[in-house]
Structures are given as C-alpha cells and as structure tokens.
Amino acid sequence: MKIIEFLTKHLLIIHKGTLIAKVKSLLSLSLSLSPFAYGIEKITNWTLENEAYVVFVLGAIVVDHILGSAKHLFVQRDFSLKENLIGLIKKVGLVITVGFLFEGVNYIVQGESFVKNYTIIVLRLAVFLYPAGSAFWNSYIITNGKFPPVGFIDAIKKFNVNLDLRSLKEPSKPNT
C-alpha cells in the first residue's frame, strides 16, 4: 500500500502542485521507477533477440505439462490438481531462475570464441532439455517405451550427466 500511496501522492503533486513541487515529484518518481524500467527494457530486448529460444523452452514446458497430466491421469492414475500446479510452478520457476543464471555465465564469457559459442549451446540446451527431457520421458511412459526410442532417452540422460554434446551425437555403445 505504501507504493500506491507514494505514486498517488507524487502524481497528485505533479497534477496540482507548484512548479518546484512538480519538479521534485518528477525527480522522485523517475529516480524510484527508472531501475524497474531499465530492468524491464533489458528483459524485453533479450526476449526479442532470443525469441525462438524462449518460444521453444516455454513450448517444452507446455508440452511437458500436457503429457505429464495425461500420464498421471490415464497411466499412473494418481492425478492431483494441487501436485500438478505445484509441479508446473516449480518447473517454470526453475527454468526462469536457472536460465537467468546460465545467461549470466554466457554474458560473462565475453567476445566471439569457440568457448562462448559452446557454452551458450550447452547451457541453453540444458535449460531446454529440463522440460523437454521430462516431456520425452512422459511420452515414453505413455507409449510403453515405443516413442521416443530408448536410445534417444539414454542420450538425453547421458548429456544431463556430463554436458558433453557428443552424448547426443554418438550412439550409445551396447554393453557386452
């Protein structure tokens, strides 16, 4: 409520106050709101520059949520709306917070280089595969192991353990 009072007070002064009071209120408002405006602008610009990445990650969350709900409703028959919503909130929260931290790592590794490009690919793939890997696993359970192929599931699991892109590229060696 204090924020609303602050905003209301200064907007009223700007509307009806003396010239000096208007300038003081404008300064107070601009100084207190500019960090938020700056942050929102940076987030908006990053989102627009990385639109496809954001769409695919959010899409993976939606697909995972749908497949997970179907798995719990029809296969495991243990669906709980409360657990479903908690799981969705956790997944969205973790993707946003860990994604933010990974993007910080990508920002710190400055300049165009193999290391920067590799880091961006690996960390973004890790963020994407968190919900997408879960969606693939839910699909695997729903289809009784028919789709996606077990080799693909194993490759994702291996990548999640070692973050080595070769895990996704090279087929698993059979145990002999």
PDB file of C-alpha atoms in Angstrom:
ATOM      1  CA  MET A   1       0.000   0.000   0.000  1.00  0.00           C
ATOM      2  CA  LYS A   2       2.916   2.330   0.633  1.00  0.00           C
ATOM      3  CA  ILE A   3       3.875   2.119  -3.048  1.00  0.00           C
ATOM      4  CA  ILE A   4       0.380   3.129  -4.132  1.00  0.00           C
ATOM      5  CA  GLU A   5       0.398   5.986  -1.623  1.00  0.00           C
ATOM      6  CA  PHE A   6       3.814   7.112  -2.896  1.00  0.00           C
ATOM      7  CA  LEU A   7       2.694   7.033  -6.526  1.00  0.00           C
ATOM      8  CA  THR A   8      -0.648   8.708  -5.797  1.00  0.00           C
ATOM      9  CA  LYS A   9       0.963  11.462  -3.724  1.00  0.00           C
ATOM     10  CA  HIS A  10       3.520  12.346  -6.394  1.00  0.00           C
ATOM     11  CA  LEU A  11       1.059  12.111  -9.274  1.00  0.00           C
ATOM     12  CA  LEU A  12      -1.289  14.493  -7.429  1.00  0.00           C
ATOM     13  CA  ILE A  13       1.576  16.914  -6.789  1.00  0.00           C
ATOM     14  CA  ILE A  14       2.572  16.746 -10.467  1.00  0.00           C
ATOM     15  CA  HIS A  15      -1.032  17.443 -11.416  1.00  0.00           C
ATOM     16  CA  LYS A  16      -1.811  20.243  -8.910  1.00  0.00           C
ATOM     17  CA  GLY A  17       1.402  21.331  -7.184  1.00  0.00           C
ATOM     18  CA  THR A  18       3.644  24.335  -7.641  1.00  0.00           C
ATOM     19  CA  LEU A  19       6.383  24.250 -10.282  1.00  0.00           C
ATOM     20  CA  ILE A  20       9.090  23.386  -7.705  1.00  0.00           C
ATOM     21  CA  ALA A  21       6.901  20.683  -6.122  1.00  0.00           C
ATOM     22  CA  LYS A  22       6.176  19.248  -9.593  1.00  0.00           C
ATOM     23  CA  VAL A  23       9.889  19.055 -10.407  1.00  0.00           C
ATOM     24  CA  LYS A  24      10.664  17.404  -7.055  1.00  0.00           C
ATOM     25  CA  SER A  25       7.879  14.857  -7.566  1.00  0.00           C
ATOM     26  CA  LEU A  26       9.003  14.143 -11.113  1.00  0.00           C
ATOM     27  CA  LEU A  27      12.540  13.528  -9.860  1.00  0.00           C
ATOM     28  CA  SER A  28      11.295  11.290  -7.051  1.00  0.00           C
ATOM     29  CA  LEU A  29       9.182   9.234  -9.417  1.00  0.00           C
ATOM     30  CA  SER A  30      11.815   8.979 -12.127  1.00  0.00           C
ATOM     31  CA  LEU A  31      14.597   8.014  -9.727  1.00  0.00           C
ATOM     32  CA  SER A  32      12.490   5.403  -7.960  1.00  0.00           C
ATOM     33  CA  LEU A  33      10.973   3.874 -11.105  1.00  0.00           C
ATOM     34  CA  SER A  34      13.918   4.032 -13.503  1.00  0.00           C
ATOM     35  CA  PRO A  35      15.646   0.844 -12.227  1.00  0.00           C
ATOM     36  CA  PHE A  36      12.434  -1.088 -12.880  1.00  0.00           C
ATOM     37  CA  ALA A  37      12.047   0.465 -16.327  1.00  0.00           C
ATOM     38  CA  TYR A  38      15.699  -0.347 -17.092  1.00  0.00           C
ATOM     39  CA  GLY A  39      15.268  -3.970 -15.999  1.00  0.00           C
ATOM     40  CA  ILE A  40      12.062  -4.414 -17.972  1.00  0.00           C
ATOM     41  CA  GLU A  41      13.714  -2.913 -21.056  1.00  0.00           C
ATOM     42  CA  LYS A  42      16.694  -5.289 -20.787  1.00  0.00           C
ATOM     43  CA  ILE A  43      14.436  -8.321 -20.325  1.00  0.00           C
ATOM     44  CA  THR A  44      12.230  -7.255 -23.238  1.00  0.00           C
ATOM     45  CA  ASN A  45      15.227  -6.695 -25.534  1.00  0.00           C
ATOM     46  CA  TRP A  46      16.778 -10.061 -24.578  1.00  0.00           C
ATOM     47  CA  THR A  47      13.434 -11.810 -25.123  1.00  0.00           C
ATOM     48  CA  LEU A  48      13.017 -10.257 -28.572  1.00  0.00           C
ATOM     49  CA  GLU A  49      16.602 -11.115 -29.566  1.00  0.00           C
ATOM     50  CA  ASN A  50      16.129 -14.720 -28.383  1.00  0.00           C
ATOM     51  CA  GLU A  51      12.506 -15.162 -29.348  1.00  0.00           C
ATOM     52  CA  ALA A  52      12.844 -18.647 -30.872  1.00  0.00           C
ATOM     53  CA  TYR A  53      14.738 -19.951 -27.814  1.00  0.00           C
ATOM     54  CA  VAL A  54      12.103 -18.540 -25.444  1.00  0.00           C
ATOM     55  CA  VAL A  55       9.243 -19.969 -27.543  1.00  0.00           C
ATOM     56  CA  PHE A  56      10.802 -23.445 -27.641  1.00  0.00           C
ATOM     57  CA  VAL A  57      11.557 -23.510 -23.910  1.00  0.00           C
ATOM     58  CA  LEU A  58       8.071 -22.282 -22.996  1.00  0.00           C
ATOM     59  CA  GLY A  59       6.598 -24.665 -25.572  1.00  0.00           C
ATOM     60  CA  ALA A  60       8.535 -27.548 -23.989  1.00  0.00           C
ATOM     61  CA  ILE A  61       7.045 -26.606 -20.611  1.00  0.00           C
ATOM     62  CA  VAL A  62       3.522 -26.620 -22.089  1.00  0.00           C
ATOM     63  CA  VAL A  63       4.052 -29.962 -23.879  1.00  0.00           C
ATOM     64  CA  ASP A  64       5.611 -31.471 -20.737  1.00  0.00           C
ATOM     65  CA  HIS A  65       2.678 -30.255 -18.650  1.00  0.00           C
ATOM     66  CA  ILE A  66       0.131 -31.752 -21.060  1.00  0.00           C
ATOM     67  CA  LEU A  67       1.963 -35.092 -21.348  1.00  0.00           C
ATOM     68  CA  GLY A  68       2.643 -35.209 -17.607  1.00  0.00           C
ATOM     69  CA  SER A  69      -1.017 -34.559 -16.856  1.00  0.00           C
ATOM     70  CA  ALA A  70      -2.040 -37.305 -19.291  1.00  0.00           C
ATOM     71  CA  LYS A  71       0.493 -39.706 -17.740  1.00  0.00           C
ATOM     72  CA  HIS A  72      -0.834 -39.081 -14.232  1.00  0.00           C
ATOM     73  CA  LEU A  73      -4.491 -39.157 -15.337  1.00  0.00           C
ATOM     74  CA  PHE A  74      -4.521 -42.202 -17.601  1.00  0.00           C
ATOM     75  CA  VAL A  75      -1.394 -44.289 -16.958  1.00  0.00           C
ATOM     76  CA  GLN A  76      -0.439 -43.882 -13.314  1.00  0.00           C
ATOM     77  CA  ARG A  77      -3.956 -42.796 -12.263  1.00  0.00           C
ATOM     78  CA  ASP A  78      -2.595 -40.647  -9.435  1.00  0.00           C
ATOM     79  CA  PHE A  79      -3.501 -37.189 -10.761  1.00  0.00           C
ATOM     80  CA  SER A  80      -3.739 -34.411  -8.192  1.00  0.00           C
ATOM     81  CA  LEU A  81      -4.598 -30.875  -9.274  1.00  0.00           C
ATOM     82  CA  LYS A  82      -2.599 -29.457  -6.373  1.00  0.00           C
ATOM     83  CA  GLU A  83       0.526 -31.511  -7.228  1.00  0.00           C
ATOM     84  CA  ASN A  84       0.025 -30.718 -10.916  1.00  0.00           C
ATOM     85  CA  LEU A  85       0.009 -26.971 -10.295  1.00  0.00           C
ATOM     86  CA  ILE A  86       2.916 -27.169  -7.841  1.00  0.00           C
ATOM     87  CA  GLY A  87       4.921 -29.112 -10.443  1.00  0.00           C
ATOM     88  CA  LEU A  88       4.134 -26.548 -13.137  1.00  0.00           C
ATOM     89  CA  ILE A  89       5.096 -23.614 -10.907  1.00  0.00           C
ATOM     90  CA  LYS A  90       8.340 -25.367  -9.904  1.00  0.00           C
ATOM     91  CA  LYS A  91       9.273 -26.132 -13.498  1.00  0.00           C
ATOM     92  CA  VAL A  92       8.548 -22.611 -14.733  1.00  0.00           C
ATOM     93  CA  GLY A  93      10.351 -21.077 -11.742  1.00  0.00           C
ATOM     94  CA  LEU A  94      13.425 -23.277 -12.152  1.00  0.00           C
ATOM     95  CA  VAL A  95      13.623 -22.713 -15.908  1.00  0.00           C
ATOM     96  CA  ILE A  96      13.447 -18.949 -15.399  1.00  0.00           C
ATOM     97  CA  THR A  97      15.900 -18.744 -12.483  1.00  0.00           C
ATOM     98  CA  VAL A  98      18.452 -21.263 -13.734  1.00  0.00           C
ATOM     99  CA  GLY A  99      18.067 -19.920 -17.281  1.00  0.00           C
ATOM    100  CA  PHE A 100      18.796 -16.439 -15.937  1.00  0.00           C
ATOM    101  CA  LEU A 101      21.921 -17.677 -14.158  1.00  0.00           C
ATOM    102  CA  PHE A 102      23.101 -19.571 -17.251  1.00  0.00           C
ATOM    103  CA  GLU A 103      22.591 -16.459 -19.374  1.00  0.00           C
ATOM    104  CA  GLY A 104      24.768 -14.632 -16.828  1.00  0.00           C
ATOM    105  CA  VAL A 105      27.522 -17.172 -17.469  1.00  0.00           C
ATOM    106  CA  ASN A 106      27.080 -16.629 -21.203  1.00  0.00           C
ATOM    107  CA  TYR A 107      27.330 -12.872 -20.708  1.00  0.00           C
ATOM    108  CA  ILE A 108      30.498 -13.162 -18.607  1.00  0.00           C
ATOM    109  CA  VAL A 109      32.268 -15.228 -21.273  1.00  0.00           C
ATOM    110  CA  GLN A 110      32.904 -12.179 -23.484  1.00  0.00           C
ATOM    111  CA  GLY A 111      33.860 -11.976 -27.151  1.00  0.00           C
ATOM    112  CA  GLU A 112      33.180 -14.320 -30.015  1.00  0.00           C
ATOM    113  CA  SER A 113      35.022 -17.555 -29.452  1.00  0.00           C
ATOM    114  CA  PHE A 114      34.573 -21.294 -29.586  1.00  0.00           C
ATOM    115  CA  VAL A 115      34.286 -21.354 -25.788  1.00  0.00           C
ATOM    116  CA  LYS A 116      31.486 -18.760 -25.756  1.00  0.00           C
ATOM    117  CA  ASN A 117      29.554 -20.448 -28.559  1.00  0.00           C
ATOM    118  CA  TYR A 118      29.960 -23.874 -26.951  1.00  0.00           C
ATOM    119  CA  THR A 119      28.926 -22.514 -23.543  1.00  0.00           C
ATOM    120  CA  ILE A 120      25.808 -20.872 -24.973  1.00  0.00           C
ATOM    121  CA  ILE A 121      24.818 -24.058 -26.809  1.00  0.00           C
ATOM    122  CA  VAL A 122      25.406 -26.350 -23.831  1.00  0.00           C
ATOM    123  CA  LEU A 123      23.711 -24.156 -21.227  1.00  0.00           C
ATOM    124  CA  ARG A 124      20.706 -23.320 -23.403  1.00  0.00           C
ATOM    125  CA  LEU A 125      20.374 -26.961 -24.336  1.00  0.00           C
ATOM    126  CA  ALA A 126      20.447 -27.846 -20.628  1.00  0.00           C
ATOM    127  CA  VAL A 127      17.649 -25.336 -19.930  1.00  0.00           C
ATOM    128  CA  PHE A 128      15.599 -26.637 -22.878  1.00  0.00           C
ATOM    129  CA  LEU A 129      16.150 -30.292 -22.044  1.00  0.00           C
ATOM    130  CA  TYR A 130      14.892 -29.881 -18.476  1.00  0.00           C
ATOM    131  CA  PRO A 131      11.240 -29.570 -19.592  1.00  0.00           C
ATOM    132  CA  ALA A 132      11.732 -31.263 -22.978  1.00  0.00           C
ATOM    133  CA  GLY A 133      13.507 -34.269 -21.441  1.00  0.00           C
ATOM    134  CA  SER A 134      10.652 -34.615 -18.983  1.00  0.00           C
ATOM    135  CA  ALA A 135       8.170 -34.405 -21.886  1.00  0.00           C
ATOM    136  CA  PHE A 136      10.091 -37.080 -23.802  1.00  0.00           C
ATOM    137  CA  TRP A 137      10.098 -39.298 -20.702  1.00  0.00           C
ATOM    138  CA  ASN A 138       6.342 -38.772 -20.197  1.00  0.00           C
ATOM    139  CA  SER A 139       5.787 -39.724 -23.849  1.00  0.00           C
ATOM    140  CA  TYR A 140       7.982 -42.790 -23.376  1.00  0.00           C
ATOM    141  CA  ILE A 141       5.852 -43.879 -20.403  1.00  0.00           C
ATOM    142  CA  ILE A 142       2.528 -43.155 -22.160  1.00  0.00           C
ATOM    143  CA  THR A 143       3.581 -45.231 -25.207  1.00  0.00           C
ATOM    144  CA  ASN A 144       5.018 -48.073 -23.086  1.00  0.00           C
ATOM    145  CA  GLY A 145       8.546 -47.397 -24.348  1.00  0.00           C
ATOM    146  CA  LYS A 146       7.652 -47.148 -28.045  1.00  0.00           C
ATOM    147  CA  PHE A 147       8.297 -43.426 -28.582  1.00  0.00           C
ATOM    148  CA  PRO A 148      10.720 -41.745 -28.439  1.00  0.00           C
ATOM    149  CA  PRO A 149      13.295 -44.518 -28.888  1.00  0.00           C
ATOM    150  CA  VAL A 150      15.116 -45.660 -25.743  1.00  0.00           C
ATOM    151  CA  GLY A 151      18.459 -44.667 -27.345  1.00  0.00           C
ATOM    152  CA  PHE A 152      17.257 -41.067 -27.504  1.00  0.00           C
ATOM    153  CA  ILE A 153      16.151 -41.134 -23.870  1.00  0.00           C
ATOM    154  CA  ASP A 154      19.534 -42.615 -22.880  1.00  0.00           C
ATOM    155  CA  ALA A 155      21.381 -39.930 -24.884  1.00  0.00           C
ATOM    156  CA  ILE A 156      19.496 -37.154 -23.046  1.00  0.00           C
ATOM    157  CA  LYS A 157      20.207 -38.776 -19.687  1.00  0.00           C
ATOM    158  CA  LYS A 158      23.902 -39.073 -20.579  1.00  0.00           C
ATOM    159  CA  PHE A 159      24.038 -35.413 -21.680  1.00  0.00           C
ATOM    160  CA  ASN A 160      22.382 -34.365 -18.404  1.00  0.00           C
ATOM    161  CA  VAL A 161      25.135 -36.178 -16.502  1.00  0.00           C
ATOM    162  CA  ASN A 162      28.181 -34.870 -18.373  1.00  0.00           C
ATOM    163  CA  LEU A 163      27.016 -31.893 -20.530  1.00  0.00           C
ATOM    164  CA  ASP A 164      29.023 -33.387 -23.397  1.00  0.00           C
ATOM    165  CA  LEU A 165      27.336 -32.679 -26.734  1.00  0.00           C
ATOM    166  CA  ARG A 166      28.839 -35.907 -28.091  1.00  0.00           C
ATOM    167  CA  SER A 167      26.360 -37.730 -25.842  1.00  0.00           C
ATOM    168  CA  LEU A 168      23.613 -36.519 -28.176  1.00  0.00           C
ATOM    169  CA  LYS A 169      25.602 -37.124 -31.352  1.00  0.00           C
ATOM    170  CA  GLU A 170      27.182 -40.537 -30.850  1.00  0.00           C
ATOM    171  CA  PRO A 171      25.057 -43.630 -30.316  1.00  0.00           C
ATOM    172  CA  SER A 172      25.387 -45.476 -27.046  1.00  0.00           C
ATOM    173  CA  LYS A 173      27.668 -48.491 -27.105  1.00  0.00           C
ATOM    174  CA  PRO A 174      25.841 -51.697 -26.169  1.00  0.00           C
ATOM    175  CA  ASN A 175      27.029 -53.402 -23.004  1.00  0.00           C
ATOM    176  CA  THR A 176      28.988 -56.565 -23.870  1.00  0.00           C
TER     177      THR A 176
END
